[in-house]
mmCIF file of C-alpha atoms in Angstrom:
data_model
loop_
_atom_site.group_PDB
_atom_site.id
_atom_site.type_symbol
_atom_site.label_atom_id
_atom_site.label_comp_id
_atom_site.label_asym_id
_atom_site.label_seq_id
_atom_site.Cartn_x
_atom_site.Cartn_y
_atom_site.Cartn_z
ATOM 1 C CA MET A 1 124.910 -41.666 -49.206
ATOM 2 C CA THR A 2 123.318 -38.253 -48.941
ATOM 3 C CA HIS A 3 119.855 -39.789 -49.267
ATOM 4 C CA ARG A 4 120.461 -42.123 -46.336
ATOM 5 C CA SER A 5 121.739 -39.285 -44.127
ATOM 6 C CA THR A 6 118.587 -37.266 -44.852
ATOM 7 C CA GLU A 7 116.342 -40.166 -43.938
ATOM 8 C CA ALA A 8 118.269 -40.571 -40.705
ATOM 9 C CA ALA A 9 117.818 -36.924 -39.866
ATOM 10 C CA LEU A 10 113.990 -36.977 -40.188
ATOM 11 C CA PRO A 11 113.243 -39.090 -37.121
ATOM 12 C CA ALA A 12 115.563 -36.928 -35.066
ATOM 13 C CA SER A 13 113.744 -33.698 -35.989
ATOM 14 C CA THR A 14 110.404 -35.343 -35.362
ATOM 15 C CA VAL A 15 111.488 -36.458 -31.912
ATOM 16 C CA ALA A 16 112.876 -33.019 -31.174
ATOM 17 C CA GLY A 17 109.524 -31.380 -32.018
ATOM 18 C CA GLN A 18 107.386 -33.653 -29.852
ATOM 19 C CA PRO A 19 108.139 -31.946 -26.479
ATOM 20 C CA ALA A 20 107.099 -28.540 -27.902
ATOM 21 C CA LEU A 21 103.815 -29.969 -29.186
ATOM 22 C CA ALA A 22 103.135 -31.540 -25.830
ATOM 23 C CA ARG A 23 103.791 -28.251 -24.118
ATOM 24 C CA LEU A 24 101.374 -26.482 -26.457
ATOM 25 C CA ARG A 25 98.703 -29.065 -25.771
ATOM 26 C CA ALA A 26 99.238 -28.793 -22.025
ATOM 27 C CA ARG A 27 99.038 -25.021 -22.227
ATOM 28 C CA ALA A 28 95.780 -25.182 -24.249
ATOM 29 C CA THR A 29 94.302 -27.616 -21.729
ATOM 30 C CA ALA A 30 95.239 -25.322 -18.854
ATOM 31 C CA ILE A 31 93.716 -22.334 -20.606
ATOM 32 C CA SER A 32 90.507 -24.301 -21.260
ATOM 33 C CA ALA A 33 90.338 -25.407 -17.623
ATOM 34 C CA ARG A 34 90.816 -21.836 -16.423
ATOM 35 C CA GLY A 35 88.074 -20.698 -18.799
ATOM 36 C CA VAL A 36 85.674 -23.321 -17.474
ATOM 37 C CA LEU A 37 86.476 -22.368 -13.874
ATOM 38 C CA ALA A 38 86.053 -18.670 -14.651
ATOM 39 C CA THR A 39 82.724 -19.316 -16.343
ATOM 40 C CA ALA A 40 81.562 -21.428 -13.411
ATOM 41 C CA GLN A 41 82.681 -18.741 -10.993
ATOM 42 C CA HIS A 42 80.823 -16.018 -12.897
ATOM 43 C CA THR A 43 77.700 -18.198 -13.112
ATOM 44 C CA LEU A 44 77.737 -18.863 -9.357
ATOM 45 C CA THR A 45 78.280 -15.171 -8.701
ATOM 46 C CA VAL A 46 75.242 -14.256 -10.850
ATOM 47 C CA PHE A 47 73.108 -16.902 -9.119
ATOM 48 C CA GLY A 48 74.274 -15.679 -5.726
ATOM 49 C CA ILE A 49 73.448 -12.060 -6.479
ATOM 50 C CA SER A 50 70.068 -13.072 -7.925
ATOM 51 C CA ALA A 51 69.287 -15.126 -4.818
ATOM 52 C CA LEU A 52 70.200 -12.228 -2.531
ATOM 53 C CA ALA A 53 68.042 -9.860 -4.609
ATOM 54 C CA LEU A 54 65.119 -12.308 -4.481
ATOM 55 C CA ILE A 55 65.435 -12.756 -0.718
ATOM 56 C CA THR A 56 65.526 -8.983 -0.247
ATOM 57 C CA LEU A 57 62.467 -8.539 -2.454
ATOM 58 C CA LEU A 58 60.515 -11.201 -0.575
ATOM 59 C CA MET A 59 61.360 -9.528 2.732
ATOM 60 C CA PHE A 60 59.660 -6.347 1.558
ATOM 61 C CA ARG A 61 56.925 -8.049 -0.517
ATOM 62 C CA PRO A 62 55.752 -11.199 1.317
ATOM 63 C CA ASP A 63 52.668 -11.300 -0.908
ATOM 64 C CA LEU A 64 54.911 -12.204 -3.852
ATOM 65 C CA GLY A 65 56.203 -15.161 -1.863
ATOM 66 C CA LYS A 66 52.656 -16.418 -1.407
ATOM 67 C CA GLN A 67 51.982 -16.069 -5.116
ATOM 68 C CA MET A 68 55.170 -17.972 -5.987
ATOM 69 C CA THR A 69 54.275 -20.694 -3.498
ATOM 70 C CA HIS A 70 50.810 -21.111 -4.994
ATOM 71 C CA SER A 71 52.317 -21.158 -8.495
ATOM 72 C CA LEU A 72 54.947 -23.783 -7.682
ATOM 73 C CA PHE A 73 52.783 -25.831 -5.327
ATOM 74 C CA PRO A 74 49.143 -25.456 -6.416
ATOM 75 C CA LEU A 75 46.393 -26.390 -4.003
ATOM 76 C CA PRO A 76 44.614 -29.704 -4.459
ATOM 77 C CA MET A 77 41.469 -29.526 -6.584
ATOM 78 C CA ALA A 78 39.164 -29.953 -3.583
ATOM 79 C CA GLU A 79 40.676 -26.963 -1.768
ATOM 80 C CA ALA A 80 40.616 -24.807 -4.893
ATOM 81 C CA GLN A 81 36.886 -25.432 -5.275
ATOM 82 C CA ALA A 82 36.296 -24.496 -1.657
ATOM 83 C CA VAL A 83 37.633 -20.968 -2.167
ATOM 84 C CA GLU A 84 36.126 -20.377 -5.614
ATOM 85 C CA ALA A 85 34.410 -16.985 -5.874
ATOM 86 C CA PRO A 86 30.605 -17.182 -5.968
ATOM 87 C CA ALA A 87 28.624 -16.022 -8.971
ATOM 88 C CA LEU A 88 27.478 -12.397 -9.036
ATOM 89 C CA SER A 89 23.823 -13.424 -8.783
ATOM 90 C CA ALA A 90 24.511 -15.454 -5.637
ATOM 91 C CA LEU A 91 26.522 -12.595 -4.145
ATOM 92 C CA MET A 92 23.764 -10.072 -4.695
ATOM 93 C CA ALA A 93 20.907 -12.323 -3.625
ATOM 94 C CA ALA A 94 22.515 -13.700 -0.453
ATOM 95 C CA PRO A 95 22.092 -10.698 1.908
ATOM 96 C CA ALA A 96 18.454 -10.198 0.947
ATOM 97 C CA ALA A 97 17.789 -13.904 1.378
ATOM 98 C CA VAL A 98 19.311 -13.891 4.859
ATOM 99 C CA GLN A 99 17.413 -10.801 5.917
ATOM 100 C CA THR A 100 14.075 -12.143 4.751
ATOM 101 C CA ALA A 101 14.553 -15.799 5.743
ATOM 102 C CA ALA A 102 12.246 -15.481 8.737
ATOM 103 C CA VAL A 103 9.609 -13.738 6.636
ATOM 104 C CA LYS A 104 9.602 -16.381 3.917
ATOM 105 C CA THR A 105 8.512 -19.114 6.307
ATOM 106 C CA ALA A 106 5.376 -17.197 7.350
ATOM 107 C CA PRO A 107 2.252 -17.083 5.143
ATOM 108 C CA LEU A 108 1.943 -13.951 3.044
ATOM 109 C CA SER A 109 -0.564 -11.341 4.084
ATOM 110 C CA LYS A 110 -2.639 -9.424 1.539
ATOM 111 C CA GLU A 111 -0.350 -6.408 1.901
ATOM 112 C CA GLU A 112 2.783 -8.523 1.448
ATOM 113 C CA LYS A 113 1.342 -10.103 -1.675
ATOM 114 C CA ALA A 114 0.696 -6.610 -3.036
ATOM 115 C CA LEU A 115 4.264 -5.603 -2.230
ATOM 116 C CA LEU A 116 5.845 -8.678 -3.813
ATOM 117 C CA GLY A 117 3.547 -8.771 -6.810
ATOM 118 C CA THR A 118 3.780 -11.699 -9.196
ATOM 119 C CA LYS A 119 6.701 -13.061 -11.174
ATOM 120 C CA LYS A 120 5.030 -11.801 -14.303
ATOM 121 C CA GLN A 121 4.749 -8.286 -12.904
ATOM 122 C CA GLN A 122 8.400 -8.314 -11.827
ATOM 123 C CA GLN A 123 9.395 -9.515 -15.285
ATOM 124 C CA TRP A 124 7.442 -6.708 -16.958
ATOM 125 C CA VAL A 125 9.147 -4.167 -14.681
ATOM 126 C CA THR A 126 12.557 -5.746 -15.282
ATOM 127 C CA ASP A 127 12.219 -5.723 -19.069
ATOM 128 C CA TRP A 128 11.001 -2.121 -19.145
ATOM 129 C CA LEU A 129 13.744 -0.783 -16.864
ATOM 130 C CA SER A 130 16.394 -2.755 -18.751
ATOM 131 C CA LYS A 131 15.392 -1.146 -22.038
ATOM 132 C CA ARG A 132 14.800 2.332 -20.636
ATOM 133 C CA TYR A 133 18.140 2.603 -18.816
ATOM 134 C CA ARG A 134 20.119 0.304 -21.139
ATOM 135 C CA VAL A 135 21.179 -2.112 -18.405
ATOM 136 C CA ALA A 136 21.671 -5.839 -19.013
ATOM 137 C CA ASN A 137 18.489 -7.786 -18.318
ATOM 138 C CA ASP A 138 20.164 -10.177 -15.855
ATOM 139 C CA ALA A 139 21.598 -7.297 -13.826
ATOM 140 C CA THR A 140 18.282 -5.442 -13.877
ATOM 141 C CA ASN A 141 16.490 -8.595 -12.754
ATOM 142 C CA MET A 142 18.758 -8.852 -9.687
ATOM 143 C CA LEU A 143 18.143 -5.214 -8.799
ATOM 144 C CA VAL A 144 14.379 -5.546 -9.191
ATOM 145 C CA SER A 145 14.287 -8.775 -7.153
ATOM 146 C CA THR A 146 16.304 -7.129 -4.375
ATOM 147 C CA ALA A 147 14.017 -4.096 -4.380
ATOM 148 C CA TYR A 148 10.914 -6.309 -4.084
ATOM 149 C CA LEU A 149 12.403 -8.385 -1.257
ATOM 150 C CA THR A 150 13.514 -5.258 0.604
ATOM 151 C CA ALA A 151 10.111 -3.670 0.084
ATOM 152 C CA ARG A 152 8.371 -6.677 1.586
ATOM 153 C CA GLU A 153 10.635 -6.597 4.627
ATOM 154 C CA ILE A 154 10.324 -2.886 5.427
ATOM 155 C CA LYS A 155 6.742 -2.496 4.131
ATOM 156 C CA LEU A 156 7.387 0.007 1.347
ATOM 157 C CA ASP A 157 6.178 -0.034 -2.254
ATOM 158 C CA PRO A 158 8.934 -1.635 -4.405
ATOM 159 C CA LEU A 159 7.975 0.547 -7.364
ATOM 160 C CA LEU A 160 8.674 3.661 -5.301
ATOM 161 C CA ILE A 161 12.098 2.244 -4.399
ATOM 162 C CA LEU A 162 12.792 1.487 -8.062
ATOM 163 C CA ALA A 163 11.598 4.955 -9.110
ATOM 164 C CA VAL A 164 14.030 6.582 -6.688
ATOM 165 C CA MET A 165 16.836 4.308 -7.925
ATOM 166 C CA ALA A 166 16.047 5.222 -11.529
ATOM 167 C CA ILE A 167 16.005 8.988 -10.957
ATOM 168 C CA GLU A 168 18.977 9.010 -8.573
ATOM 169 C CA SER A 169 21.454 6.837 -10.492
ATOM 170 C CA GLY A 170 19.870 5.504 -13.669
ATOM 171 C CA LEU A 171 20.346 2.013 -12.116
ATOM 172 C CA ASN A 172 24.130 2.468 -11.962
ATOM 173 C CA PRO A 173 25.351 0.728 -8.765
ATOM 174 C CA PHE A 174 28.712 2.545 -8.922
ATOM 175 C CA ALA A 175 27.375 6.073 -9.342
ATOM 176 C CA GLU A 176 29.000 8.673 -7.079
ATOM 177 C CA SER A 177 28.216 12.369 -6.825
ATOM 178 C CA PRO A 178 30.683 15.190 -6.068
ATOM 179 C CA VAL A 179 29.062 15.685 -2.651
ATOM 180 C CA GLY A 180 29.542 12.049 -1.579
ATOM 181 C CA ALA A 181 26.250 10.371 -2.510
ATOM 182 C CA GLN A 182 26.911 6.773 -3.556
ATOM 183 C CA GLY A 183 25.331 3.824 -5.290
ATOM 184 C CA LEU A 184 21.937 3.028 -6.734
ATOM 185 C CA MET A 185 19.986 5.213 -4.315
ATOM 186 C CA GLN A 186 22.750 7.817 -3.891
ATOM 187 C CA VAL A 187 23.034 7.358 -0.145
ATOM 188 C CA MET A 188 25.219 9.820 1.778
ATOM 189 C CA SER A 189 27.262 7.068 3.410
ATOM 190 C CA LYS A 190 29.292 9.453 5.586
ATOM 191 C CA ILE A 191 26.106 10.815 7.134
ATOM 192 C CA HIS A 192 24.329 7.449 7.431
ATOM 193 C CA HIS A 193 27.432 5.398 8.274
ATOM 194 C CA GLU A 194 25.751 3.779 11.285
ATOM 195 C CA ARG A 195 23.195 2.104 9.003
ATOM 196 C CA PHE A 196 25.997 0.319 7.154
ATOM 197 C CA GLN A 197 27.702 -1.049 10.261
ATOM 198 C CA GLU A 198 25.880 -4.384 10.246
ATOM 199 C CA MET A 199 26.734 -4.765 6.555
ATOM 200 C CA GLY A 200 30.483 -4.289 6.832
ATOM 201 C CA GLY A 201 30.826 -0.516 7.142
ATOM 202 C CA VAL A 202 30.605 2.371 4.677
ATOM 203 C CA GLN A 203 32.643 0.432 2.113
ATOM 204 C CA ALA A 204 29.433 -1.556 1.499
ATOM 205 C CA ALA A 205 27.731 1.581 0.136
ATOM 206 C CA LEU A 206 28.491 0.474 -3.430
ATOM 207 C CA ASN A 207 27.161 -3.033 -2.812
ATOM 208 C CA PRO A 208 23.771 -3.094 -4.577
ATOM 209 C CA VAL A 209 21.983 -5.093 -1.868
ATOM 210 C CA ALA A 210 23.292 -2.958 1.002
ATOM 211 C CA ASN A 211 22.661 0.284 -0.872
ATOM 212 C CA ILE A 212 19.061 -0.628 -1.734
ATOM 213 C CA ARG A 213 18.308 -1.688 1.827
ATOM 214 C CA VAL A 214 19.850 1.366 3.523
ATOM 215 C CA GLY A 215 18.408 3.798 0.963
ATOM 216 C CA SER A 216 14.935 2.254 1.335
ATOM 217 C CA LEU A 217 15.095 2.473 5.133
ATOM 218 C CA ILE A 218 16.107 6.134 4.929
ATOM 219 C CA LEU A 219 13.310 6.860 2.453
ATOM 220 C CA LYS A 220 10.753 5.080 4.640
ATOM 221 C CA ASP A 221 11.920 7.026 7.684
ATOM 222 C CA TYR A 222 11.718 10.381 5.880
ATOM 223 C CA VAL A 223 8.245 9.663 4.514
ATOM 224 C CA THR A 224 7.034 8.610 7.967
ATOM 225 C CA ARG A 225 8.499 11.675 9.678
ATOM 226 C CA GLY A 226 7.418 14.070 6.931
ATOM 227 C CA GLY A 227 3.851 12.771 6.870
ATOM 228 C CA SER A 228 3.691 12.419 3.077
ATOM 229 C CA VAL A 229 5.537 10.933 0.152
ATOM 230 C CA GLU A 230 6.226 14.411 -1.208
ATOM 231 C CA ALA A 231 7.755 15.581 2.076
ATOM 232 C CA GLY A 232 9.774 12.389 2.364
ATOM 233 C CA LEU A 233 11.217 12.770 -1.138
ATOM 234 C CA LYS A 234 12.003 16.416 -0.480
ATOM 235 C CA THR A 235 14.000 15.462 2.603
ATOM 236 C CA TYR A 236 15.622 12.546 0.777
ATOM 237 C CA VAL A 237 17.022 14.844 -1.922
ATOM 238 C CA GLY A 238 18.311 17.241 0.754
ATOM 239 C CA ALA A 239 15.823 20.047 0.122
ATOM 240 C CA ALA A 240 13.930 19.891 3.425
ATOM 241 C CA ASN A 241 14.928 23.452 4.338
ATOM 242 C CA PHE A 242 14.224 24.901 0.888
ATOM 243 C CA ALA A 243 10.990 26.191 -0.618
ATOM 244 C CA THR A 244 10.971 23.545 -3.371
ATOM 245 C CA ASP A 245 12.866 20.429 -4.349
ATOM 246 C CA SER A 246 13.403 21.692 -7.928
ATOM 247 C CA GLY A 247 10.993 19.122 -9.287
ATOM 248 C CA TYR A 248 12.744 16.052 -7.817
ATOM 249 C CA GLY A 249 9.570 14.684 -6.205
ATOM 250 C CA SER A 250 7.604 15.174 -9.422
ATOM 251 C CA ARG A 251 10.208 13.254 -11.436
ATOM 252 C CA VAL A 252 10.235 10.351 -8.983
ATOM 253 C CA LEU A 253 6.445 10.174 -8.843
ATOM 254 C CA ALA A 254 6.166 10.384 -12.629
ATOM 255 C CA GLU A 255 8.554 7.447 -12.924
ATOM 256 C CA TYR A 256 6.572 5.612 -10.243
ATOM 257 C CA ARG A 257 3.385 6.159 -12.241
ATOM 258 C CA ARG A 258 5.026 4.709 -15.347
ATOM 259 C CA LEU A 259 6.283 1.679 -13.397
ATOM 260 C CA LYS A 260 2.799 1.206 -11.971
ATOM 261 C CA GLN A 261 1.377 1.060 -15.474
ATOM 262 C CA VAL A 262 4.122 -1.317 -16.605
ATOM 263 C CA SER A 263 3.415 -3.652 -13.678
ATOM 264 C CA THR A 264 -0.192 -4.010 -14.831
ATOM 265 C CA GLY A 265 0.870 -5.056 -18.314
ATOM 266 C CA GLN A 266 0.335 -1.727 -20.055
ATOM 267 C CA ASN A 267 2.534 -0.770 -22.983
ATOM 268 C CA VAL A 268 4.535 2.228 -21.731
ATOM 269 C CA PRO A 269 7.130 3.817 -24.055
ATOM 270 C CA THR A 270 10.676 3.378 -22.763
ATOM 271 C CA ARG A 271 11.845 6.602 -24.387
ATOM 272 C CA THR A 272 9.522 8.854 -22.415
ATOM 273 C CA PRO A 273 11.688 11.853 -21.441
ATOM 274 C CA VAL A 274 12.310 12.429 -17.753
ATOM 275 C CA MET A 275 10.768 15.648 -16.469
ATOM 276 C CA ALA A 276 13.112 18.626 -16.431
ATOM 277 C CA ALA A 277 14.928 19.357 -13.199
ATOM 278 C CA ASN A 278 13.440 22.840 -12.911
ATOM 279 C CA THR A 279 9.845 21.637 -13.201
ATOM 280 C CA PRO A 280 8.025 22.862 -10.057
ATOM 281 C CA ALA A 281 6.624 20.229 -7.725
ATOM 282 C CA PRO A 282 2.815 20.030 -7.959
ATOM 283 C CA ASN A 283 0.906 21.392 -5.001
ATOM 284 C CA LYS A 284 -1.445 19.179 -3.042
ATOM 285 C CA THR A 285 -4.637 20.798 -4.306
ATOM 286 C CA VAL A 286 -3.780 20.303 -7.974
ATOM 287 C CA ALA A 287 -2.713 16.718 -7.320
ATOM 288 C CA GLN A 288 -5.968 15.881 -5.586
ATOM 289 C CA GLU A 289 -8.165 17.506 -8.240
ATOM 290 C CA SER A 290 -6.348 15.898 -11.169
ATOM 291 C CA GLY A 291 -6.368 12.457 -9.574
ATOM 292 C CA SER A 292 -2.601 12.108 -10.000
ATOM 293 C CA LEU A 293 -0.341 9.920 -7.855
ATOM 294 C CA THR A 294 -0.177 10.432 -4.112
ATOM 295 C CA ILE A 295 1.859 13.222 -2.704
ATOM 296 C CA ASN A 296 -0.026 13.814 0.536
ATOM 297 C CA VAL A 297 -1.170 11.967 3.614
ATOM 298 C CA ALA A 298 -4.832 11.809 2.615
ATOM 299 C CA SER A 299 -4.146 9.855 -0.573
ATOM 300 C CA SER A 300 -0.914 8.121 0.384
ATOM 301 C CA ASN A 301 -2.624 4.706 0.452
ATOM 302 C CA GLU A 302 -2.183 4.632 -3.317
ATOM 303 C CA ILE A 303 1.465 3.728 -2.666
ATOM 304 C CA ALA A 304 1.681 0.296 -1.063
ATOM 305 C CA GLY A 305 3.101 0.202 2.431
ATOM 306 C CA LEU A 306 2.311 3.861 3.205
#
């Protein structure tokens, strides 16, 4: 009897507990739903703040927007090739080629042939300068080619131009002095700014082609006005109003003499020390008697173009 009453009581307790279980399940579902909504709300808030921050950043940095656009939507291959940067050799050779285009079509005169020399001579000069100043051969070749083309155009010995470049900067196109001289030929761009106007302004002073051309024109002008290579070099180094040029002219002419020997195929040591800065410039009488390189009007025909 007792056993049957217990069995009858079990279903009743089970039924009584079902509403509580349902309520617990409903409560858990509600909590889960609120958690999902809260998470979604927080996520949207973060995205919203990030979007506002990005928009604000792009307002102040429009260049970043362009970069993002190019990253997300790259240009077609054809357009990308159209804006590809040219090689350094093409960049350096282009201005000289444009400036001498008219000259190239005309037959070479005897003087122009002397100024340009032969490919073999240019190669000898390139190899020697590359070793002496520890500059890559390809870079030295571009500098030498530019010097020869400029020399032909303005009628000035390319070896003199290269000698000045060597003494002034050691063939470093980015050399700058404390007083403002810049580039291969250490041109005072602030003083000669008008000469750079047709080449893009004074910012072109560190462009090798522009620097060689402007420096060569200045050198040619000083030599012409001074009446001799020595006087021209003295003015070029800024010592026109001083008694001496502290040996600058002698150093340039000594380097010119070495380059002259190199261009004829002679074996010239690349480790020959440069003359000291305080070495006095030779006077005209000694230079004439010793048969050394031109430093006066009477013997200036030894340097091509003068």
